[in-house]
XYZ file of C-alpha atoms in Angstrom:
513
model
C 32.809 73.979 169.377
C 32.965 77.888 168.942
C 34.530 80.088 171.450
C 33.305 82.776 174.025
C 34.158 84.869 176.734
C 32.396 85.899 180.087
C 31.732 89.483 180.949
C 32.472 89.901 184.529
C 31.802 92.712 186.731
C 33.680 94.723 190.192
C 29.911 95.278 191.190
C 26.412 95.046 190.162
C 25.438 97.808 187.553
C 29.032 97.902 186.281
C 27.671 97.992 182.535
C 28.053 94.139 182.212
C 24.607 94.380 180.300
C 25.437 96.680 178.214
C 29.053 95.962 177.397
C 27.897 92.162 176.551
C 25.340 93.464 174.466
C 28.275 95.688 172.615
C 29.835 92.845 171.659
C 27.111 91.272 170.525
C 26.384 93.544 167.916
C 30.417 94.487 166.931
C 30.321 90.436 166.531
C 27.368 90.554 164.383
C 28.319 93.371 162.179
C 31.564 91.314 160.920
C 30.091 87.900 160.148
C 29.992 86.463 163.252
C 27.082 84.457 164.422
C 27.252 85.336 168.300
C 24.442 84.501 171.119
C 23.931 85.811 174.288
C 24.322 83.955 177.298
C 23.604 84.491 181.457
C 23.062 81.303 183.684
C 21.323 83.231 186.495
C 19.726 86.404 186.107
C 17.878 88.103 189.731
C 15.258 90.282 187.761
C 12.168 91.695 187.698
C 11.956 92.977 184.269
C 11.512 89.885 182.176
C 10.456 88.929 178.631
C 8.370 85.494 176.860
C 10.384 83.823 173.982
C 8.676 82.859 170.783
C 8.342 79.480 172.792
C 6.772 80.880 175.677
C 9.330 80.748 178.261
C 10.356 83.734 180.411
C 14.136 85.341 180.232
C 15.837 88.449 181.610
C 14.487 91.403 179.508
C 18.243 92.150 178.871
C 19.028 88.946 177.539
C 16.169 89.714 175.173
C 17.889 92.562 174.314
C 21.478 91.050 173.816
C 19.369 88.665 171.583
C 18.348 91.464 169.454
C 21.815 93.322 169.500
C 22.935 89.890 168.069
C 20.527 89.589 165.608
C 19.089 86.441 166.470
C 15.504 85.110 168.508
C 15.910 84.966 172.349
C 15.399 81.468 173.527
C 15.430 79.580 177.233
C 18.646 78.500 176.608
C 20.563 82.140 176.992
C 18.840 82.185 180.794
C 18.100 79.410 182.126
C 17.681 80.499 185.704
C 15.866 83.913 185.910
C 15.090 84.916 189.625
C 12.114 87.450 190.725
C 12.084 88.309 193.949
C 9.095 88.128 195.865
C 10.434 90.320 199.112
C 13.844 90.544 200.320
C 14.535 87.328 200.971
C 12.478 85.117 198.868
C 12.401 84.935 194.895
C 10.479 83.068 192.648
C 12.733 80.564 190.693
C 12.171 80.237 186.782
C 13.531 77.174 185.584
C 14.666 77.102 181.261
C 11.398 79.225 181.234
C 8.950 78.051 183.755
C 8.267 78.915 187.351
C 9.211 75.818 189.995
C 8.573 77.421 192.665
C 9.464 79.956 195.788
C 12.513 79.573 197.185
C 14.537 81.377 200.264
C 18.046 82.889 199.660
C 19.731 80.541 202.209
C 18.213 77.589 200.837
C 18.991 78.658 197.042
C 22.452 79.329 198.040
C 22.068 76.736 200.375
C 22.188 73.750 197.589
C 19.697 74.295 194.853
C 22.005 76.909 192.691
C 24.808 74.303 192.904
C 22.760 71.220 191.439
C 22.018 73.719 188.593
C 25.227 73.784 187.322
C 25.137 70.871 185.118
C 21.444 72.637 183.713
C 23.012 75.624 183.168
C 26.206 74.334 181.440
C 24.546 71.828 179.329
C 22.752 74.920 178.060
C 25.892 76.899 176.765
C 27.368 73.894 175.519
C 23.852 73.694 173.056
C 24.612 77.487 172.071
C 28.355 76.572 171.472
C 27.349 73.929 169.372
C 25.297 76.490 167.134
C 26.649 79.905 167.571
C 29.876 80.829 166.218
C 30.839 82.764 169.472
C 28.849 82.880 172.679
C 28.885 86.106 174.947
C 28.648 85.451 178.727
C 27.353 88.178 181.162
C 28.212 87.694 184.523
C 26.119 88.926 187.944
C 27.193 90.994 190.707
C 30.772 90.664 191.341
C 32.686 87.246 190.899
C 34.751 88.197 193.670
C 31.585 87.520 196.277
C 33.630 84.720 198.782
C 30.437 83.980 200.463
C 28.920 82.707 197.929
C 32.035 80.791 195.430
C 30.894 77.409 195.818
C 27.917 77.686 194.864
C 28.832 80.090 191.822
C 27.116 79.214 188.416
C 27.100 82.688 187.168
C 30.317 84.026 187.307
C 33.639 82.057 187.844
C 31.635 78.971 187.985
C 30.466 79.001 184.483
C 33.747 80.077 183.144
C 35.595 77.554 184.817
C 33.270 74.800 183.565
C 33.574 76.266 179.899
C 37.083 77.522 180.253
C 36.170 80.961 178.970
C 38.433 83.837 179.382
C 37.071 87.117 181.673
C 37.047 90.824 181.045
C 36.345 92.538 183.984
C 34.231 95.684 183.775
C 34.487 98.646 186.091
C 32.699 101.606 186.140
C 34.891 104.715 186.525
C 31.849 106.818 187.306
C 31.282 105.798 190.429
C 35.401 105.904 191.433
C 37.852 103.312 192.978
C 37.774 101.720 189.519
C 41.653 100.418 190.297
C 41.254 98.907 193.660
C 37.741 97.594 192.274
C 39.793 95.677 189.772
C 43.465 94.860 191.507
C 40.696 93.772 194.790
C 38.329 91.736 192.216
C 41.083 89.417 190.586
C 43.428 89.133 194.279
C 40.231 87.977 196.019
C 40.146 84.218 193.445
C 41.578 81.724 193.653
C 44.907 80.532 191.448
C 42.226 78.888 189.062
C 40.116 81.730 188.604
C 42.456 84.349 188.141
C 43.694 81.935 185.375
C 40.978 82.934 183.532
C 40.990 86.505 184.082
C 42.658 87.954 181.183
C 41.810 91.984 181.847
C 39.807 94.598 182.758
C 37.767 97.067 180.911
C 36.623 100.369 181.858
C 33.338 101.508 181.996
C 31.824 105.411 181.662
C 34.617 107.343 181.188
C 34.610 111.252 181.193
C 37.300 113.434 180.420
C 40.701 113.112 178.801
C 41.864 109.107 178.110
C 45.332 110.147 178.354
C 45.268 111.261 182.151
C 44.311 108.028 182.827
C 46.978 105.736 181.294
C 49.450 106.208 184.170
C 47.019 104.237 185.955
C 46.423 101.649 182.952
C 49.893 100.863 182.780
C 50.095 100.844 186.889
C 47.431 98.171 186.799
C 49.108 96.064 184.564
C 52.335 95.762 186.140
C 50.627 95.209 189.309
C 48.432 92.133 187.792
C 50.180 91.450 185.143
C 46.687 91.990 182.857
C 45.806 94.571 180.383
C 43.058 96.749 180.012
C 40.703 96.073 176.731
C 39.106 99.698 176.299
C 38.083 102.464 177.824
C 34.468 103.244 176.805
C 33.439 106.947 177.352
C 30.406 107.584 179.559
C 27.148 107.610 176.891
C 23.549 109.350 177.403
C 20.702 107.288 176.919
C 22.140 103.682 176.942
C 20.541 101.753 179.745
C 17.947 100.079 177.678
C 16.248 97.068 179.248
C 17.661 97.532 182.926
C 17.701 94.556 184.741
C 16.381 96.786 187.824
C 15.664 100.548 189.474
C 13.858 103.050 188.601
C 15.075 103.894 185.432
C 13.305 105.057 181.840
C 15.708 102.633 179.615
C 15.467 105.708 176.988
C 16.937 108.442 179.049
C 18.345 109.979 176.697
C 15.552 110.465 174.447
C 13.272 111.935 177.212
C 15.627 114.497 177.594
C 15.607 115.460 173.873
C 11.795 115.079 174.444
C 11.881 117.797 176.966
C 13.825 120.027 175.342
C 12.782 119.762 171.839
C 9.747 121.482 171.167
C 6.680 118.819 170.738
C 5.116 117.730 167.696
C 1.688 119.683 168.878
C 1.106 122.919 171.305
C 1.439 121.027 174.392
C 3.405 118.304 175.922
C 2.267 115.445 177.571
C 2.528 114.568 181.072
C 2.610 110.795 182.495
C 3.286 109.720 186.208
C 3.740 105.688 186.422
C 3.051 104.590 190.031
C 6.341 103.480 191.632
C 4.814 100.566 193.497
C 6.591 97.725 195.010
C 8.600 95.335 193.288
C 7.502 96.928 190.161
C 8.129 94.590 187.360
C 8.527 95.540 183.135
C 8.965 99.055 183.858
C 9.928 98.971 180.257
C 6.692 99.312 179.355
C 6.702 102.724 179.044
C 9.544 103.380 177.476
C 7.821 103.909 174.166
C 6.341 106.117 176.009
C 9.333 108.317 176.608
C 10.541 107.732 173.391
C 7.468 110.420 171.959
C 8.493 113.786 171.499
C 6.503 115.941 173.555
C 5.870 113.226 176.200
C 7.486 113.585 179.902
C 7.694 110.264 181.836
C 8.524 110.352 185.665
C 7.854 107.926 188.196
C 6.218 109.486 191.213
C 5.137 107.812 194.826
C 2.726 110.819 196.327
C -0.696 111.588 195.682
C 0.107 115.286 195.308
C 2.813 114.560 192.165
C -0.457 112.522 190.174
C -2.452 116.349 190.171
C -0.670 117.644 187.021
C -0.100 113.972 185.018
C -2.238 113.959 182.033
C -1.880 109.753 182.276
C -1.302 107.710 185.079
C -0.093 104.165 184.973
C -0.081 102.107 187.336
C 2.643 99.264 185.815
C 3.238 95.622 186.595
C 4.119 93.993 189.788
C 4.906 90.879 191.702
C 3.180 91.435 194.688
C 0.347 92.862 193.502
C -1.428 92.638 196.779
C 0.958 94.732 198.338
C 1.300 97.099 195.757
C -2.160 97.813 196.359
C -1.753 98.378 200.095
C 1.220 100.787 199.492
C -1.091 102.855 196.763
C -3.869 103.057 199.686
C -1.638 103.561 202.666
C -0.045 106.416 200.356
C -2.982 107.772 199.449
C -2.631 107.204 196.010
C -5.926 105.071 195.807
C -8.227 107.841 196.443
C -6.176 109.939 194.182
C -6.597 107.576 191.392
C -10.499 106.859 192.403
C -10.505 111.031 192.149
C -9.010 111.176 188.460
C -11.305 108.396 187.436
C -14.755 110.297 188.321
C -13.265 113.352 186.644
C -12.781 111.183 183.803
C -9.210 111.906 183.564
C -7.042 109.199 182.278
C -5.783 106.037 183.738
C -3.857 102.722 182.424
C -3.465 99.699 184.530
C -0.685 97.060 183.243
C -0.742 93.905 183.903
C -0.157 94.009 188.226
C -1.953 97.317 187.542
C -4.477 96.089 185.705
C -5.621 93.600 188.422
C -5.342 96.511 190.960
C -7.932 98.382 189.171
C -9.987 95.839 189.445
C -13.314 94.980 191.574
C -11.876 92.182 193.534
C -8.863 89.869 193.805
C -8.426 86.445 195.084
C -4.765 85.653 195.772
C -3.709 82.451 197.194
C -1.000 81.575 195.604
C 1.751 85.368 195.287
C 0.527 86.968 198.674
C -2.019 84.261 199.937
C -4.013 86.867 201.032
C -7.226 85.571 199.936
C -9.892 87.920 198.843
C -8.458 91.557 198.758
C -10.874 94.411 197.204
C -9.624 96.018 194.613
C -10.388 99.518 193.522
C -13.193 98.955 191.490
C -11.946 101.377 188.743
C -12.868 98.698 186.127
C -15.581 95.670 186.175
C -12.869 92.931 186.248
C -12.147 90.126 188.794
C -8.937 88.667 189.583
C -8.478 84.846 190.548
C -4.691 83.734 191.259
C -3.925 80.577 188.931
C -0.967 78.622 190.417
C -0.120 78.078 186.424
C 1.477 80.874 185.186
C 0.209 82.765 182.055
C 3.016 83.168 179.233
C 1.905 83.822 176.129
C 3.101 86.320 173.126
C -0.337 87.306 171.982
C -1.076 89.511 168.685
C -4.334 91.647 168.398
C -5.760 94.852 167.967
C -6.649 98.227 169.682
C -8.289 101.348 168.774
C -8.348 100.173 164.571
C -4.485 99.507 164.795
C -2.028 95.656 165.039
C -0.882 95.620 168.477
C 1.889 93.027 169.442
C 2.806 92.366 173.430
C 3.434 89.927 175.425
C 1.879 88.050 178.736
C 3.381 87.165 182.323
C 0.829 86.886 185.356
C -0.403 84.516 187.495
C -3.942 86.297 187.777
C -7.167 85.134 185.592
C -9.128 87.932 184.515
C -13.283 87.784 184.841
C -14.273 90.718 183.250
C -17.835 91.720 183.814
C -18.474 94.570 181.499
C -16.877 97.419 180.219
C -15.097 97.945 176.762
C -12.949 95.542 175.097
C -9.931 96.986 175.000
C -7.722 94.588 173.034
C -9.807 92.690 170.560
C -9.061 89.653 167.685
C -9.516 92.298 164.852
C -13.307 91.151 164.567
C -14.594 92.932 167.722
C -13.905 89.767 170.199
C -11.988 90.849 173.762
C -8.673 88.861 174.072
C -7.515 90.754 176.814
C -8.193 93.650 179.169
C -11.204 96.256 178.989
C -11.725 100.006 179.174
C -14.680 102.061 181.480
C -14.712 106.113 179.938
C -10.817 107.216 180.606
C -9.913 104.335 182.504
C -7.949 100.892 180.497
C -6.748 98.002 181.713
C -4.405 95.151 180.360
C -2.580 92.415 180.726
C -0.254 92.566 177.965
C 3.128 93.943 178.164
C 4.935 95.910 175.196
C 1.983 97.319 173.550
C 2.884 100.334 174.007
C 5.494 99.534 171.294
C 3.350 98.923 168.293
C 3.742 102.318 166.905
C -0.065 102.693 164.941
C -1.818 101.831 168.229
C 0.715 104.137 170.515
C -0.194 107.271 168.957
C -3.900 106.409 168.850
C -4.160 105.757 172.256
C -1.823 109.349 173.034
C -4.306 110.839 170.676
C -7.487 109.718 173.114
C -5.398 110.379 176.093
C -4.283 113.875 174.938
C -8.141 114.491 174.478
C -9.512 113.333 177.688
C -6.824 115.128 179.619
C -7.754 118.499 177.327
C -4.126 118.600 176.248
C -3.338 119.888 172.433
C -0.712 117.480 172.111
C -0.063 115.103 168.694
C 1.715 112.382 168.046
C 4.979 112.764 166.105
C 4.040 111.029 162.906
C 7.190 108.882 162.438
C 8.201 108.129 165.498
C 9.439 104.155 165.079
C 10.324 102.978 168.829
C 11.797 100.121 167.398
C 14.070 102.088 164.661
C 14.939 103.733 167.971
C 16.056 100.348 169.526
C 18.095 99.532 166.456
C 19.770 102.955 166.627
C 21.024 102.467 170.393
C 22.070 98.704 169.505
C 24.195 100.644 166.894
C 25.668 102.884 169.819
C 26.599 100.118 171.684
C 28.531 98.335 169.031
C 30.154 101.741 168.238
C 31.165 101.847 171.607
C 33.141 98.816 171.361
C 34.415 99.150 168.379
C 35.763 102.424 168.586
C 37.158 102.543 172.284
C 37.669 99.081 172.882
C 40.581 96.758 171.252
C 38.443 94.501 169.145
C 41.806 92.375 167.785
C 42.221 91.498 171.420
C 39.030 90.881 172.184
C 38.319 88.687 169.412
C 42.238 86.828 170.630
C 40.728 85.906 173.584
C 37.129 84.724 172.485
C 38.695 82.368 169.962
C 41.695 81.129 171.896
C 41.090 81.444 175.338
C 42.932 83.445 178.380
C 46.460 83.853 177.621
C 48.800 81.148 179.238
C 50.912 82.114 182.574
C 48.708 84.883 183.705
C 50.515 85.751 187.113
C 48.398 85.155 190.349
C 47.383 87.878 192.732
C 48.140 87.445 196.277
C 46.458 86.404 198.947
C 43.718 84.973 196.588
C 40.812 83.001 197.730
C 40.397 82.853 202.011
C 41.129 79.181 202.311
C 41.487 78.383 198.670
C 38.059 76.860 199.158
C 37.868 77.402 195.195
């Protein structure tokens, strides 16, 4: 049986993704074969396995900064919420259906416990070392016995936990001293130190405190990891551009051509693989910014409008913002326009929902000749094809059927056949996410773009977006193995939390743990 450790957080967004992905690839770069692993993941930025099951986009990408092919087993509960209180629930890969908070919490989460440790015991049994990332904060009381994420999953695999705290954000002490004195004598067991997250500034101002915190808990701190540009790649949620960093350098680097290139993506509700465009970003010369008025759409040179789960209601908001009629406007001028996946169907003539909104028939806005018909099966697929003479690789999760009545094909078979989507002058459509990313038809389809919008922009030749990926996978494996203490770390993956860890007063209310 190999070893692990769980990744823990004070709070959502800590760097838990990021960190676990770290290790991943500082595992992977001395021998080790390491997976992944998050029981629950609440996301709507999610990825299809070679198998055709649907995972957390960042486990995806902790698969990747391992080395290895993302499978169902390192998430077997994803969540994708549907409103604010209702997700859908995605079962080892497949949808089973919506489901409330209360009655997740309620009983359901708890009976997946055995699914969901069953699951890292069949990575144990292949991996040398297994990486756990925790969710929110394992110090949420509320919600303790019904824990399979956090403290729940360690307990049952008696893993040790490194607490991560962003510094960034401040209170990074009581975040940590409150985090471990809120558990119960058997969790705190397992929590065998802290580490600290997006540093700035001199590490030696803060050791005082280091050395506080450890006579206080009796733990020590693992690393100090100084804030990075450009490292929140594959965000579980928000409205980020994973490449940051490299849309700055876009910006201020001069671009490959005599003109940059301007694209607004359409911030719609419960947007969904927002990563789409961060090949996008990743093009020197190009400027990505999400935007939610019609008045910020008059200078882009492309608009997308990206995936969604509630694609119904991402419509409304695009008409009630009056960002339909803009849209309508930039199609008769023949000005660009992309519609992915959610944004695809929007484009659309018509859409027949029954099953995400159960709106019925909603028109759409008739941008492209395409009809939408809600299947309660849901599509997940990792197609191949090609677009515009070049391979294109992406990959499929919707619920809608596409009837497309005319137009272009816009993705073909290689012999001129549609597999997905269509195109009508300056406006495209698909279904597929991550096309973007094949490089060949990327810069093709900037090329036609650049043209249409009466831009003088090229393509950088050599821009590889997923060299690029590589690159910050690097980073984050730097990161831990410069700042963090990897001798430690590796202690506690392969022998556990350290005996007679001193508990924390008051602990648990009620030691209901």
């Amino acid at each position: 049986m190999s070893g692990g450790l769980l990744v823990a957080g004070t709070t959502s967004d800590a760097g838990k993704s990021v960190v676990t992905a770290g290790i991943c690839r500082w595992l992977v770069r001395r021998g080790v074969k390491v997976a992944p692993f998050k029981a629950q993941n609440m996301s709507l930025n999610s990825f299809v396995t070679r198998e055709g099951a649907e995972i957390g986009r960042a486990q995806a990408m902790q698969a990747q900064a391992a080395r290895v092919e993302p499978t169902a087993l390192m998430n077997p509960v994803l969540l994708k919420p549907g409103s604010d209180r209702s997700s859908q629930v995605v079962l080892m890969g497949r949808p089973v259906g919506e489901m409330s908070a209360r009655g997740y919490h309620g009983g359901r989460q708890e009976s997946l416990l055995s699914t969901v440790v069953d699951c890292l015991e069949q990575l144990r049994g292949t991996y040398d070392a297994v990486i756990c990332e925790g969710a929110g904060s394992p110090a949420e009381i509320n919600l303790r016995r019904t824990d399979i994420v956090n403290m729940g999953i360690a307990r049952a695999a008696r893993f040790p936990v490194v607490v991560v705290g962003d510094i960034d954000r401040g209170g990074v002490f009581a975040s940590f001293f409150g985090t471990t004195a809120l558990l119960s004598a058997e969790d705190q067991a397992l929590i065998a130190g802290y580490l600290v997250n997006k540093f700035r500034g001199d590490v030696s101002l803060l050791e005082p405190g280091l050395d506080m915190l450890r006579d206080l808990t009796g733990r020590p701190t693992y690393g100090v990891l100084p804030f990075a540009h450009g490292l929140g790649i594959d965000e579980e949620d928000g409205l980020r551009v994973s490449l940051r960093g490299t849309v700055r350098e876009s910006v201020l680097a001069p671009p490959h051509g005599e003109d940059i290139l301007r694209i607004a993506v359409c911030a719609v509700p419960l947007m969904s693989n927002f990563t789409d465009v961060d090949a996008l970003a990743a093009e020197p010369g190009v400027v990505v910014r999400f935007v939610d008025r019609a008045e910020e759409l008059h200078d882009a040179d492309l608009v997308i409008v990206p995936g969604t789960r509630g694609t119904v209601k991402a419509l409304a908001w695009l008409r009630e913002r009056g960002l339909a009629d803009a849209l309508l406007r930039r199609a008769a001028e023949g000005r660009p326009v992309l519609g992915i996946c959610g944004g695809y169907q929007i484009l659309g003539e018509r859409i027949e929902d029954d099953v995400e909104s159960r709106a019925g028939t909603v028109e759409g806005l008739g941008l492209l000749p395409v009809r939408i018909r809600f299947d309660r099966e849901k599509t997940l697929a990792r197609p191949v094809g090609e677009a515009l003479g070049a391979p294109v690789e992406g990959y499929e999760i919707h619920h809608g059927v596409a009837d497309v009545r005319g137009g272009e094909p816009f993705l073909t078979d290689g012999r001129g056949e549609r597999l997905d989507g269509c195109r009508t002058g300056a406006v495209w459509g698909t279904h597929w996410h991550g096309s973007l990313e094949s490089d060949v038809f990327r810069r093709r389809f900037l090329t036609e773009v650049a043209s249409a919008a009466g831009r003088r922009f090229v393509p950088a030749p050599d821009t590889c977006f997923a060299g690029l990926r590589e690159e910050q996978l690097d980073r984050l494996g730097d990161l831990i193995e410069e700042h963090a203490d990897t001798d430690a770390l590796w202690r506690l993956i392969e022998s556990g939390a350290p005996a007679g860890l001193p508990f924390i007063a008051p602990g648990a209310p009620g030691a209901r743990a």
